[in-house]
Coordinates of C-alpha atoms and ligand atoms in Angstrom, one line a residue:
M24 CA 53.8 20.3 -12.3
H25 CA 50.3 21.9 -14.9
K26 CA 49.7 18.9 -15.6
Y27 CA 50.3 17.3 -12.9
I28 CA 47.5 18.6 -11.0
L29 CA 45.5 18.5 -14.3
S30 CA 45.9 15.3 -13.5
L31 CA 44.9 15.1 -9.6
I32 CA 41.8 17.1 -10.0
L33 CA 40.4 14.6 -13.0
L34 CA 41.6 11.7 -10.5
L35 CA 39.9 13.5 -7.6
F36 CA 36.7 14.1 -9.8
L37 CA 36.4 10.6 -11.2
V38 CA 36.5 9.0 -7.7
S39 CA 33.9 11.5 -6.9
C40 CA 31.4 11.0 -9.5
K41 CA 32.1 6.9 -8.8
Q42 CA 30.9 7.6 -5.6
T43 CA 27.3 7.9 -7.1
K44 CA 27.9 4.3 -8.2
K45 CA 27.8 1.6 -5.6
T46 CA 31.4 0.4 -5.4
A47 CA 30.5 -2.9 -2.9
T48 CA 29.3 -5.8 -3.6
P49 CA 25.4 -5.6 -4.1
V50 CA 22.8 -6.7 -1.8
K51 CA 21.1 -8.9 -3.8
G52 CA 17.6 -10.8 -2.6
L53 CA 16.5 -14.4 -4.1
I54 CA 17.0 -14.3 -7.4
T55 CA 14.9 -17.6 -9.3
K56 CA 14.8 -18.9 -12.8
N57 CA 11.0 -19.4 -13.3
A58 CA 8.7 -17.9 -10.1
M59 CA 7.7 -16.0 -7.2
V60 CA 6.4 -14.5 -4.3
V61 CA 6.7 -12.0 -2.0
S62 CA 4.9 -11.9 0.8
A63 CA 4.4 -10.1 4.5
R64 CA 4.3 -13.9 5.8
V65 CA 6.8 -16.9 4.6
E66 CA 3.9 -18.8 5.1
A67 CA 1.9 -17.1 2.8
S68 CA 4.5 -16.4 0.0
K69 CA 5.6 -20.4 0.1
I70 CA 1.3 -21.5 -0.5
G71 CA 1.7 -18.8 -3.4
S72 CA 4.8 -20.2 -4.3
D73 CA 3.6 -23.6 -4.0
V74 CA -0.1 -23.2 -6.4
L75 CA 3.0 -22.3 -9.4
K76 CA 4.7 -25.2 -8.8
K77 CA 1.9 -27.2 -9.3
G78 CA 0.8 -25.4 -13.2
G79 CA -1.3 -23.1 -11.3
N80 CA -0.8 -18.8 -12.4
A81 CA -0.5 -15.4 -11.0
F82 CA -3.9 -15.2 -10.2
D83 CA -4.0 -18.6 -9.1
A84 CA -1.3 -18.1 -6.3
M85 CA -2.9 -14.6 -6.3
C86 CA -6.3 -15.8 -4.1
A87 CA -3.8 -18.7 -2.5
T88 CA -2.1 -16.0 -0.9
Q89 CA -4.4 -13.2 -0.5
L90 CA -6.4 -16.5 1.7
A91 CA -2.5 -17.4 3.7
L92 CA -2.3 -14.4 4.7
A93 CA -5.8 -14.0 6.6
V94 CA -4.9 -16.9 8.2
A95 CA -0.7 -16.2 8.5
Y96 CA -0.6 -12.2 9.1
P97 CA -4.0 -11.4 10.4
Y98 CA -3.0 -8.2 11.3
A99 CA -3.5 -6.8 7.8
G100 CA -4.2 -10.0 6.0
N101 CA -7.8 -10.4 5.4
I102 CA -10.4 -11.7 4.3
G103 CA -12.9 -9.2 6.2
G104 CA -11.1 -6.2 4.4
G105 CA -11.2 -5.1 0.9
G106 CA -7.7 -4.3 -1.4
F107 CA -6.9 -4.1 -5.1
M108 CA -4.9 -5.7 -7.5
V109 CA -3.1 -5.0 -11.1
Y110 CA -1.8 -6.8 -13.1
R111 CA 0.1 -7.2 -16.5
K112 CA -0.4 -10.7 -18.6
V113 CA 2.4 -12.6 -20.4
N114 CA 0.8 -10.9 -23.7
G115 CA 1.3 -6.9 -22.1
D116 CA -2.5 -6.8 -21.5
I117 CA -2.8 -5.1 -18.1
G118 CA -6.0 -4.5 -16.0
S119 CA -6.7 -3.9 -11.9
I120 CA -9.4 -5.6 -9.9
D121 CA -10.8 -3.1 -6.9
F122 CA -12.2 -5.3 -4.3
R123 CA -12.2 -1.8 -1.8
E124 CA -14.8 -2.0 1.4
K125 CA -17.9 0.0 0.4
A126 CA -20.4 2.0 3.0
P127 CA -23.5 0.0 4.3
L128 CA -26.2 1.5 3.1
A129 CA -27.3 3.0 6.6
A130 CA -24.5 5.5 6.2
T131 CA -24.9 8.7 6.5
K132 CA -22.3 12.1 5.7
D133 CA -22.5 12.7 9.3
M134 CA -22.2 9.3 10.9
Y135 CA -19.1 9.9 13.2
L136 CA -19.9 13.5 14.3
D137 CA -21.0 14.8 17.7
E138 CA -23.9 17.5 18.0
N139 CA -22.1 19.9 17.6
G140 CA -20.5 19.2 14.3
E141 CA -16.9 17.5 16.3
V142 CA -15.4 14.0 15.3
I143 CA -16.4 11.5 17.9
P144 CA -13.3 10.0 19.3
E145 CA -12.8 6.5 17.8
K146 CA -16.1 5.6 16.2
S147 CA -14.3 5.5 13.1
T148 CA -12.2 3.1 14.0
L149 CA -12.5 1.3 16.8
G150 CA -16.3 -0.9 16.9
A151 CA -18.4 -2.4 14.6
M152 CA -19.6 0.7 13.6
A153 CA -16.0 1.5 11.8
V154 CA -16.3 -1.8 9.6
G155 CA -17.4 -0.9 5.5
V156 CA -18.7 -4.2 3.9
P157 CA -15.9 -6.2 3.3
G158 CA -14.8 -7.6 -0.4
T159 CA -11.8 -9.7 0.2
I160 CA -13.2 -13.2 -1.3
A161 CA -15.8 -11.0 -4.3
G162 CA -12.2 -9.9 -5.6
I163 CA -10.3 -13.2 -5.3
F164 CA -14.1 -15.0 -6.6
E165 CA -13.4 -12.7 -9.7
V166 CA -10.0 -13.4 -10.4
H167 CA -10.3 -16.2 -10.1
E168 CA -13.1 -16.5 -12.2
K169 CA -11.7 -14.0 -15.4
L170 CA -8.5 -15.7 -14.9
G171 CA -7.2 -18.2 -13.0
S172 CA -6.5 -21.7 -14.2
L173 CA -6.3 -24.6 -12.0
P174 CA -9.7 -25.8 -9.9
I175 CA -10.4 -23.8 -6.4
E176 CA -10.2 -26.2 -4.7
S177 CA -6.2 -26.8 -5.3
I178 CA -6.5 -23.1 -4.3
I179 CA -8.4 -23.2 -1.2
N180 CA -7.4 -26.4 0.1
P181 CA -3.8 -25.4 0.9
V182 CA -5.0 -22.2 3.0
I183 CA -7.7 -24.5 5.1
T184 CA -4.8 -27.0 6.3
L185 CA -2.5 -24.0 7.4
A186 CA -5.5 -22.6 9.5
N187 CA -5.5 -26.0 11.1
K188 CA -2.1 -26.9 11.5
G189 CA -1.3 -23.4 12.7
V190 CA 1.2 -20.4 12.3
I191 CA 3.9 -20.3 14.5
V192 CA 4.0 -16.2 16.1
T193 CA 7.4 -14.5 15.0
K194 CA 9.2 -12.4 17.2
K195 CA 7.1 -9.0 15.2
Q196 CA 4.3 -10.4 16.0
E197 CA 5.1 -11.1 19.8
E198 CA 5.1 -7.8 20.0
T199 CA 2.6 -6.4 17.5
I200 CA -0.3 -8.5 19.1
K201 CA 1.4 -7.2 22.8
A202 CA 1.0 -3.6 21.2
Y203 CA -2.3 -3.7 20.7
Q204 CA -4.0 -6.1 23.3
P205 CA -5.0 -2.9 25.2
L206 CA -7.7 -2.0 22.8
F207 CA -9.0 -5.8 21.9
P208 CA -11.3 -5.8 24.7
K209 CA -12.9 -2.0 23.8
A210 CA -13.8 -3.4 20.5
N211 CA -15.4 -6.5 21.4
K212 CA -17.4 -8.1 24.4
D213 CA -15.7 -11.3 24.4
T214 CA -12.5 -12.7 25.4
I215 CA -11.5 -13.7 21.9
L216 CA -8.0 -15.7 20.7
F217 CA -5.6 -12.9 20.7
D218 CA -5.8 -11.8 24.2
T219 CA -3.9 -14.7 25.0
P220 CA 0.1 -13.7 25.6
W221 CA 1.4 -14.7 22.6
K222 CA 5.3 -15.2 22.5
Q223 CA 7.5 -16.0 20.0
N224 CA 7.5 -19.7 18.7
D225 CA 4.2 -20.7 20.2
T226 CA 1.7 -21.6 17.4
I227 CA -2.0 -20.5 16.8
K228 CA -4.1 -22.2 15.4
Y229 CA -6.9 -20.6 13.3
P230 CA -10.3 -23.8 13.6
A231 CA -12.9 -21.4 13.3
L232 CA -11.5 -19.5 10.1
A233 CA -10.4 -23.4 8.5
K234 CA -14.7 -23.6 9.3
T235 CA -15.5 -20.7 7.6
L236 CA -12.9 -20.6 4.5
E237 CA -14.4 -25.0 4.0
R238 CA -18.1 -23.4 3.9
I239 CA -16.6 -20.6 1.1
L240 CA -15.1 -23.8 -0.7
K241 CA -18.0 -25.8 -0.8
H242 CA -20.8 -22.8 -1.3
G243 CA -18.3 -20.3 -3.5
K244 CA -18.1 -16.6 -3.2
D245 CA -22.3 -16.2 -1.7
E246 CA -21.9 -18.3 1.0
F247 CA -19.7 -14.7 2.6
Y248 CA -22.4 -12.8 0.6
K249 CA -25.2 -14.7 0.7
G250 CA -25.1 -17.8 3.1
E251 CA -24.5 -18.7 6.1
T252 CA -21.8 -17.1 7.1
A253 CA -23.6 -14.0 5.7
K254 CA -26.0 -13.8 7.9
I255 CA -23.7 -14.7 11.0
L256 CA -21.5 -11.8 10.0
A257 CA -24.7 -9.5 9.8
K258 CA -26.2 -10.4 12.7
F259 CA -22.9 -9.8 14.8
I260 CA -21.8 -6.7 13.6
Q261 CA -25.1 -5.3 14.5
D262 CA -24.9 -7.1 17.8
N263 CA -21.9 -5.5 18.9
G264 CA -23.8 -2.2 17.6
G265 CA -22.7 -1.9 13.9
I266 CA -25.5 -0.6 10.3
L267 CA -24.4 -3.5 8.5
T268 CA -26.9 -5.8 7.0
E269 CA -27.4 -9.3 5.1
V270 CA -28.8 -6.4 2.3
D271 CA -24.9 -4.4 2.1
L272 CA -22.9 -8.8 1.9
A273 CA -25.5 -9.7 -0.8
N274 CA -25.0 -5.7 -2.8
Y275 CA -21.1 -6.3 -2.9
E276 CA -19.9 -6.3 -5.9
A277 CA -15.9 -6.7 -6.6
K278 CA -15.3 -4.0 -10.0
W279 CA -12.6 -3.8 -12.5
R280 CA -10.9 -1.0 -13.2
T281 CA -9.1 0.4 -16.5
P282 CA -5.6 1.0 -14.5
V283 CA -3.7 4.8 -14.6
A284 CA -0.3 4.0 -16.9
F285 CA 2.1 6.5 -17.9
N286 CA 5.3 6.9 -18.6
Y287 CA 8.5 8.2 -17.3
D288 CA 12.3 7.3 -19.4
E289 CA 12.3 4.6 -21.3
L290 CA 9.3 3.0 -18.6
K291 CA 5.4 2.7 -18.3
I292 CA 3.7 2.7 -14.9
I293 CA 1.4 0.9 -14.4
S294 CA -1.1 1.8 -11.5
M295 CA -4.7 1.7 -9.6
G296 CA -7.0 4.0 -10.4
P297 CA -10.0 5.1 -8.0
P298 CA -11.0 4.9 -5.7
S299 CA -7.3 4.3 -5.2
S300 CA -5.3 7.5 -5.5
G301 CA -2.1 5.8 -5.4
G302 CA -2.3 5.2 -9.7
I303 CA -3.0 9.5 -9.7
C304 CA -0.5 10.7 -7.4
L305 CA 2.5 8.4 -8.6
A306 CA 1.6 9.7 -11.6
Q307 CA 1.5 13.8 -10.8
L308 CA 5.0 12.4 -8.6
F309 CA 6.6 10.8 -11.4
K310 CA 5.9 13.9 -14.0
M311 CA 6.7 16.1 -11.9
I312 CA 10.1 15.0 -11.3
E313 CA 10.6 13.9 -14.6
P314 CA 12.5 17.4 -15.4
F315 CA 15.2 16.9 -12.6
D316 CA 18.2 15.8 -13.0
L317 CA 18.0 12.8 -10.1
N318 CA 20.8 11.1 -11.1
T319 CA 23.6 13.1 -11.0
Y320 CA 21.8 14.6 -8.1
G321 CA 22.9 11.4 -6.1
H322 CA 20.0 9.0 -4.1
N323 CA 19.1 11.0 -0.9
S324 CA 20.7 14.1 -2.0
L325 CA 19.6 17.1 -0.7
K326 CA 18.8 18.4 -4.0
T327 CA 16.7 14.7 -4.7
I328 CA 14.9 15.1 -1.4
Q329 CA 14.2 18.7 -1.9
V330 CA 12.6 18.1 -5.5
L331 CA 11.0 15.2 -4.4
T332 CA 9.6 16.9 -1.2
E333 CA 8.1 18.9 -3.4
A334 CA 6.5 17.5 -5.7
E335 CA 5.3 15.3 -2.8
R336 CA 3.8 18.8 -1.1
R337 CA 1.9 19.7 -4.4
T338 CA 0.3 16.0 -5.3
Y339 CA -1.4 15.7 -2.1
A340 CA -2.7 18.5 -2.0
D341 CA -4.7 18.2 -5.1
R342 CA -5.4 14.4 -3.9
S343 CA -6.8 16.0 -1.2
F344 CA -9.2 18.1 -2.7
Y345 CA -10.4 16.0 -6.3
L346 CA -9.7 12.8 -5.1
G347 CA -12.6 9.9 -4.1
D348 CA -14.7 7.3 -5.5
S349 CA -14.9 8.0 -9.8
D350 CA -18.8 5.7 -9.6
F351 CA -19.8 8.7 -7.1
V352 CA -17.4 11.5 -8.4
D353 CA -16.1 13.3 -11.2
I354 CA -12.3 13.1 -11.0
P355 CA -10.4 15.3 -13.4
L356 CA -7.9 12.6 -14.1
E357 CA -6.6 13.6 -17.6
N358 CA -6.1 17.5 -16.5
L359 CA -4.5 16.0 -13.0
I360 CA -1.6 13.8 -15.0
E361 CA -1.2 16.4 -17.7
S362 CA 2.2 17.6 -18.4
N363 CA 1.9 21.0 -18.8
Y364 CA -0.7 21.7 -15.5
L365 CA 2.1 19.5 -13.5
K366 CA 4.9 21.6 -15.2
N367 CA 3.4 24.7 -13.4
R368 CA 2.5 23.1 -10.6
M369 CA 6.2 22.8 -10.0
A370 CA 6.9 26.1 -11.3
D371 CA 7.5 27.8 -8.0
F372 CA 9.8 25.5 -6.6
S373 CA 13.8 26.9 -5.7
F374 CA 16.0 24.8 -5.0
K375 CA 17.3 28.1 -2.3
K376 CA 14.3 28.1 -0.2
A377 CA 11.3 25.5 1.1
T378 CA 8.0 26.3 0.2
L379 CA 4.9 26.2 2.5
S380 CA 2.3 24.4 2.2
S381 CA 0.1 27.3 3.7
K382 CA 1.1 28.7 0.2
V383 CA 0.1 25.6 -1.8
S384 CA -3.6 25.1 -2.3
H385 CA -6.1 22.2 -2.8
G386 CA -7.3 21.0 -0.2
N387 CA -8.2 21.7 3.7
I388 CA -7.8 18.4 5.8
Q389 CA -4.7 16.7 6.6
I390 CA -4.6 12.5 5.9
I391 CA -4.0 10.2 8.6
E392 CA -4.5 7.0 7.6
S393 CA -3.3 3.6 8.8
D394 CA 0.0 2.3 8.0
E395 CA -0.7 -1.8 8.3
T396 CA -2.1 -2.8 5.5
T397 CA 0.1 -5.2 3.2
H398 CA 1.3 -6.0 -0.5
Y399 CA 2.1 -9.3 -2.6
S400 CA 4.0 -9.4 -5.7
I401 CA 4.0 -12.6 -8.4
I402 CA 5.3 -13.5 -11.1
D403 CA 4.4 -16.8 -12.6
Q404 CA 6.6 -18.7 -14.2
F405 CA 4.3 -18.3 -17.8
G406 CA 5.3 -14.3 -17.4
N407 CA 2.3 -12.7 -15.3
A408 CA 2.7 -10.3 -13.5
I409 CA 0.4 -8.9 -10.5
A410 CA 1.0 -6.7 -7.7
A411 CA -1.7 -6.6 -5.4
T412 CA -2.7 -4.8 -1.7
T413 CA -4.8 -5.1 0.7
T414 CA -5.7 -4.4 4.4
L415 CA -7.9 -3.5 7.7
N416 CA -7.3 -0.1 7.3
G417 CA -5.3 0.0 10.9
A418 CA -3.8 -2.6 12.3
F419 CA -6.7 -5.8 13.4
G420 CA -8.8 -3.7 11.5
S421 CA -11.2 -2.6 14.0
K422 CA -9.8 -4.9 16.5
L423 CA -13.5 -6.0 16.3
Y424 CA -12.7 -9.6 15.9
C425 CA -15.7 -12.7 15.0
S426 CA -15.0 -16.0 16.8
E427 CA -17.7 -17.5 15.3
L428 CA -16.2 -17.1 11.7
G429 CA -12.8 -16.8 13.1
F430 CA -11.1 -13.1 11.3
F431 CA -11.1 -9.4 12.1
L432 CA -13.6 -6.7 10.7
N433 CA -11.8 -3.6 9.0
N434 CA -12.1 -0.1 10.1
E435 CA -12.3 1.0 7.0
M436 CA -15.2 3.9 7.2
D437 CA -11.8 6.2 8.9
D438 CA -10.7 6.6 5.5
F439 CA -13.1 9.2 4.5
S440 CA -13.6 12.1 5.1
S441 CA -15.5 12.4 8.6
K442 CA -15.7 16.1 8.5
P443 CA -16.1 17.4 4.9
G444 CA -16.9 20.6 3.1
A445 CA -15.4 23.1 6.3
P446 CA -13.5 25.8 3.8
N447 CA -9.7 26.0 4.3
M448 CA -7.4 28.5 4.4
F449 CA -7.8 29.8 1.0
G450 CA -11.9 29.7 1.6
L451 CA -11.8 25.9 -0.4
I452 CA -14.3 23.5 0.5
G453 CA -12.6 20.6 0.5
A454 CA -12.4 16.9 0.7
E455 CA -16.8 16.7 -0.9
A456 CA -14.9 14.5 -3.5
N457 CA -14.8 11.5 -0.3
K458 CA -17.2 12.1 2.2
I459 CA -19.3 9.0 3.0
E460 CA -22.4 8.4 0.7
P461 CA -23.8 4.8 1.2
E462 CA -22.9 2.4 -1.1
K463 CA -19.7 4.8 -2.0
R464 CA -15.8 2.8 -1.4
M465 CA -13.7 5.1 0.3
L466 CA -10.4 6.7 -1.1
S467 CA -7.3 4.7 -0.7
S468 CA -3.7 5.4 -0.7
M469 CA -2.5 1.9 -1.9
T470 CA -0.4 2.0 -5.1
P471 CA 0.3 -2.1 -6.3
T472 CA 2.3 -0.9 -8.8
I473 CA 4.1 -2.9 -12.0
V474 CA 6.3 -1.3 -13.9
E475 CA 7.4 -1.7 -18.0
K476 CA 10.8 -1.5 -19.0
N477 CA 10.6 -0.6 -23.3
G478 CA 8.0 -2.4 -23.2
N479 CA 8.7 -5.4 -21.4
L480 CA 7.3 -6.4 -17.7
Y481 CA 10.7 -5.3 -14.8
M482 CA 8.9 -5.3 -11.8
T483 CA 5.8 -5.6 -9.7
L484 CA 6.1 -3.7 -6.5
G485 CA 4.3 -2.5 -3.5
T486 CA 3.9 -1.8 0.2
P487 CA 1.7 -0.5 3.2
G488 CA 2.3 3.1 5.0
G489 CA -1.1 4.7 4.5
S490 CA -0.4 7.9 3.1
T491 CA 3.7 6.9 2.7
I492 CA 2.5 3.8 0.5
I493 CA 2.7 6.6 -2.5
T494 CA 6.2 8.0 -1.8
S495 CA 7.1 4.8 -1.0
V496 CA 6.3 2.7 -4.3
L497 CA 8.3 6.3 -6.0
Q498 CA 11.1 5.9 -4.2
T499 CA 11.7 2.5 -4.9
I500 CA 11.0 2.1 -8.6
L501 CA 13.7 5.1 -8.2
N502 CA 16.1 3.9 -6.3
V503 CA 15.8 0.9 -8.9
H504 CA 16.0 3.1 -12.4
E505 CA 17.8 6.5 -11.5
F506 CA 20.7 4.7 -9.3
E507 CA 20.7 1.3 -10.0
M508 CA 20.4 -0.7 -6.4
T509 CA 18.8 -4.4 -7.3
M510 CA 16.0 -4.8 -5.9
Q511 CA 16.5 -5.8 -2.2
E512 CA 18.6 -2.3 -1.6
A513 CA 16.0 -0.5 -3.5
V514 CA 13.7 -1.9 -0.7
N515 CA 16.0 -1.6 2.3
A516 CA 17.2 1.9 1.7
P517 CA 15.8 4.6 3.7
R518 CA 12.9 6.7 3.3
F519 CA 11.2 9.6 3.3
H520 CA 8.1 11.3 3.0
H521 CA 6.0 14.5 2.9
Q522 CA 2.7 15.2 1.9
W523 CA 1.5 18.6 1.9
L524 CA 0.0 18.4 5.3
P525 CA 1.7 18.3 8.3
D526 CA 4.6 20.9 6.4
E527 CA 7.1 18.6 7.4
I528 CA 9.5 16.4 5.6
R529 CA 8.8 12.6 7.6
M530 CA 11.9 10.2 7.8
E531 CA 12.7 7.0 9.4
P532 CA 15.1 7.7 12.6
N533 CA 18.8 7.7 12.9
T534 CA 19.3 6.2 8.7
F535 CA 20.0 9.9 7.4
D536 CA 22.9 11.9 7.7
R537 CA 23.2 14.6 9.9
V538 CA 24.6 17.3 7.9
L539 CA 22.5 16.7 5.3
V540 CA 19.1 17.0 7.7
N541 CA 20.7 20.4 8.8
N542 CA 21.2 21.9 5.5
L543 CA 17.0 20.8 4.9
E544 CA 16.2 22.6 8.1
K545 CA 18.5 25.4 7.2
L546 CA 16.1 25.8 3.9
G547 CA 13.2 26.2 5.5
Y548 CA 11.9 22.0 6.1
S549 CA 10.8 20.9 9.4
I550 CA 11.9 17.0 9.9
N551 CA 10.0 14.5 12.2
E552 CA 12.4 11.9 12.5
K553 CA 10.3 10.3 15.7
D554 CA 6.4 9.4 14.3
S555 CA 7.8 7.0 11.5
P556 CA 9.9 4.4 12.9
V557 CA 8.9 2.6 9.6
I558 CA 7.4 4.0 6.2
G559 CA 6.5 0.9 4.1
K560 CA 7.2 -2.7 3.4
V561 CA 7.9 -2.7 0.4
D562 CA 7.6 -6.3 -1.6
G563 CA 8.5 -5.6 -4.8
I564 CA 10.3 -8.1 -7.4
L565 CA 12.8 -7.1 -10.4
V566 CA 13.1 -9.0 -13.8
L567 CA 16.9 -8.6 -14.8
D568 CA 18.8 -9.0 -17.9
D569 CA 19.1 -12.7 -17.8
N570 CA 16.1 -12.9 -17.6
T571 CA 15.7 -14.6 -13.6
Y572 CA 13.7 -12.5 -11.1
E573 CA 15.0 -10.7 -7.6
G574 CA 12.8 -10.9 -5.0
G575 CA 13.1 -7.6 -2.3
A576 CA 11.6 -8.4 0.7
D577 CA 11.5 -5.3 3.3
Y578 CA 13.7 -6.2 6.1
R579 CA 11.2 -4.1 8.2
G580 CA 9.1 -6.7 8.2
D581 CA 8.8 -10.3 8.5
D582 CA 8.1 -10.5 4.3
T583 CA 9.7 -13.4 2.5
A584 CA 10.6 -14.1 -1.3
V585 CA 9.8 -17.6 -1.9
G586 CA 10.6 -18.7 -5.4
F587 CA 11.8 -21.4 -8.5
Ligands
LIG6 N1 -6.1 2.0 4.6 C1 -5.2 2.4 3.7 C2 -5.4 2.6 2.8 O1 -6.9 2.3 1.9 O2 -4.5 3.6 2.0

């Protein structure tokens, strides 16, 4: 009898252990043998994949995908914005490029404040004053020149064809255009293409953008920064009350940067350094959580959520204080990601009770960032990988649309701290690192990331989502590495986010268990399930054991994997 009970207990124990492992058939994304592109729109993924099929490499496909997103996904894809790309070549070389916008020469620290020192609503978000100097065209020409292999015609021509032929409106696109339509007349003097009540299955054609791309193809990068396009663009922005000049455009340069690379278990994680906060914050997060046995706690269990939340709280407090454009401010990068420092940061964490953000320095601002960036991941048939995240900042950027050139302008200036220098609750002066200065790049959260496992390419991923980008990338990597999900399952899994201030865990609504939410509240955590219907739209590619690729394209958007 005793033996029988023991066997029963053992059986129950094994069954309960098994519950943390997957029992149902795994949900898998597209599997390909040779190459893959995953992006926010099927048209862009297809153009990127076709470039690879023609014999181009991941860098050629990056240029094509970026430009195609400017056509097919004007919500965030762009040539009027900027972004970052991280790469890993087949020989293991890694690098990254920064084509982030920068502040115009005439920008000043207080340009968004009124005479009482208060932030003027919408000045940094809507219309011409919000526009930073766009970096995308400089970025793609730099990538193509240094790392591409195909002639630029074979990259840009398919995008011109797409712009002339037009793009079919999806249901989600119909909804987003409709949602933002009330803002377009506020930013534009005249009617724009997107004032039309576009419906699902309509085709939007982009002849003006096609013409701009034709000129860029003919005259190269200088067309955008010094040529006819530059002249039209600077005049257009000034006519609409902005400060960006032809000199700003002529001065713009994309910059190659050393990526942030760090280890977690047998993984090496390679991500974007300043002026993005992504890489440093991701390194802080992974190192703070490394001592905890997440795999045993289980995916999205009480303990896992506590560990991640407390690490996020501390990381975002540091972000707000220390990070900015490293060309302008000294960032103590080595110290910030040093193991002992991070161990000490977590020393006061207890599973018994939430830490209060008011007890965690540094910083004095809430991070309010727009969610409407976009990400694409590519692995080519040679084994090169890229992760690129690119943005106009807000949905359709500043909403200012240059009809003559056929594209939206960013509102990236809003990613600066508009009102730095006020002492925080600890008397510390925060956000100075990200104050506005002429020609400075605004701090970003974009986190294009490549992961190696035991020295081999393992994953490329990233996401839009403003400040939630970093925590979405973290959770997706953990979902694969700790919780043994497929790439698609890792992308699909419900996500949550904490960013120090406001002191709350944001959760995707109706995706977390009620008992779990109650238990978190009992421990002192505030839960917000209202404000973030979607946290991130992760697009990634996982290298499987048999060296095929699995795409994870986020169902939260129209994201699609295409490959061969
Ligand atoms: N504008 C969003 C970001 O750069 O993180």
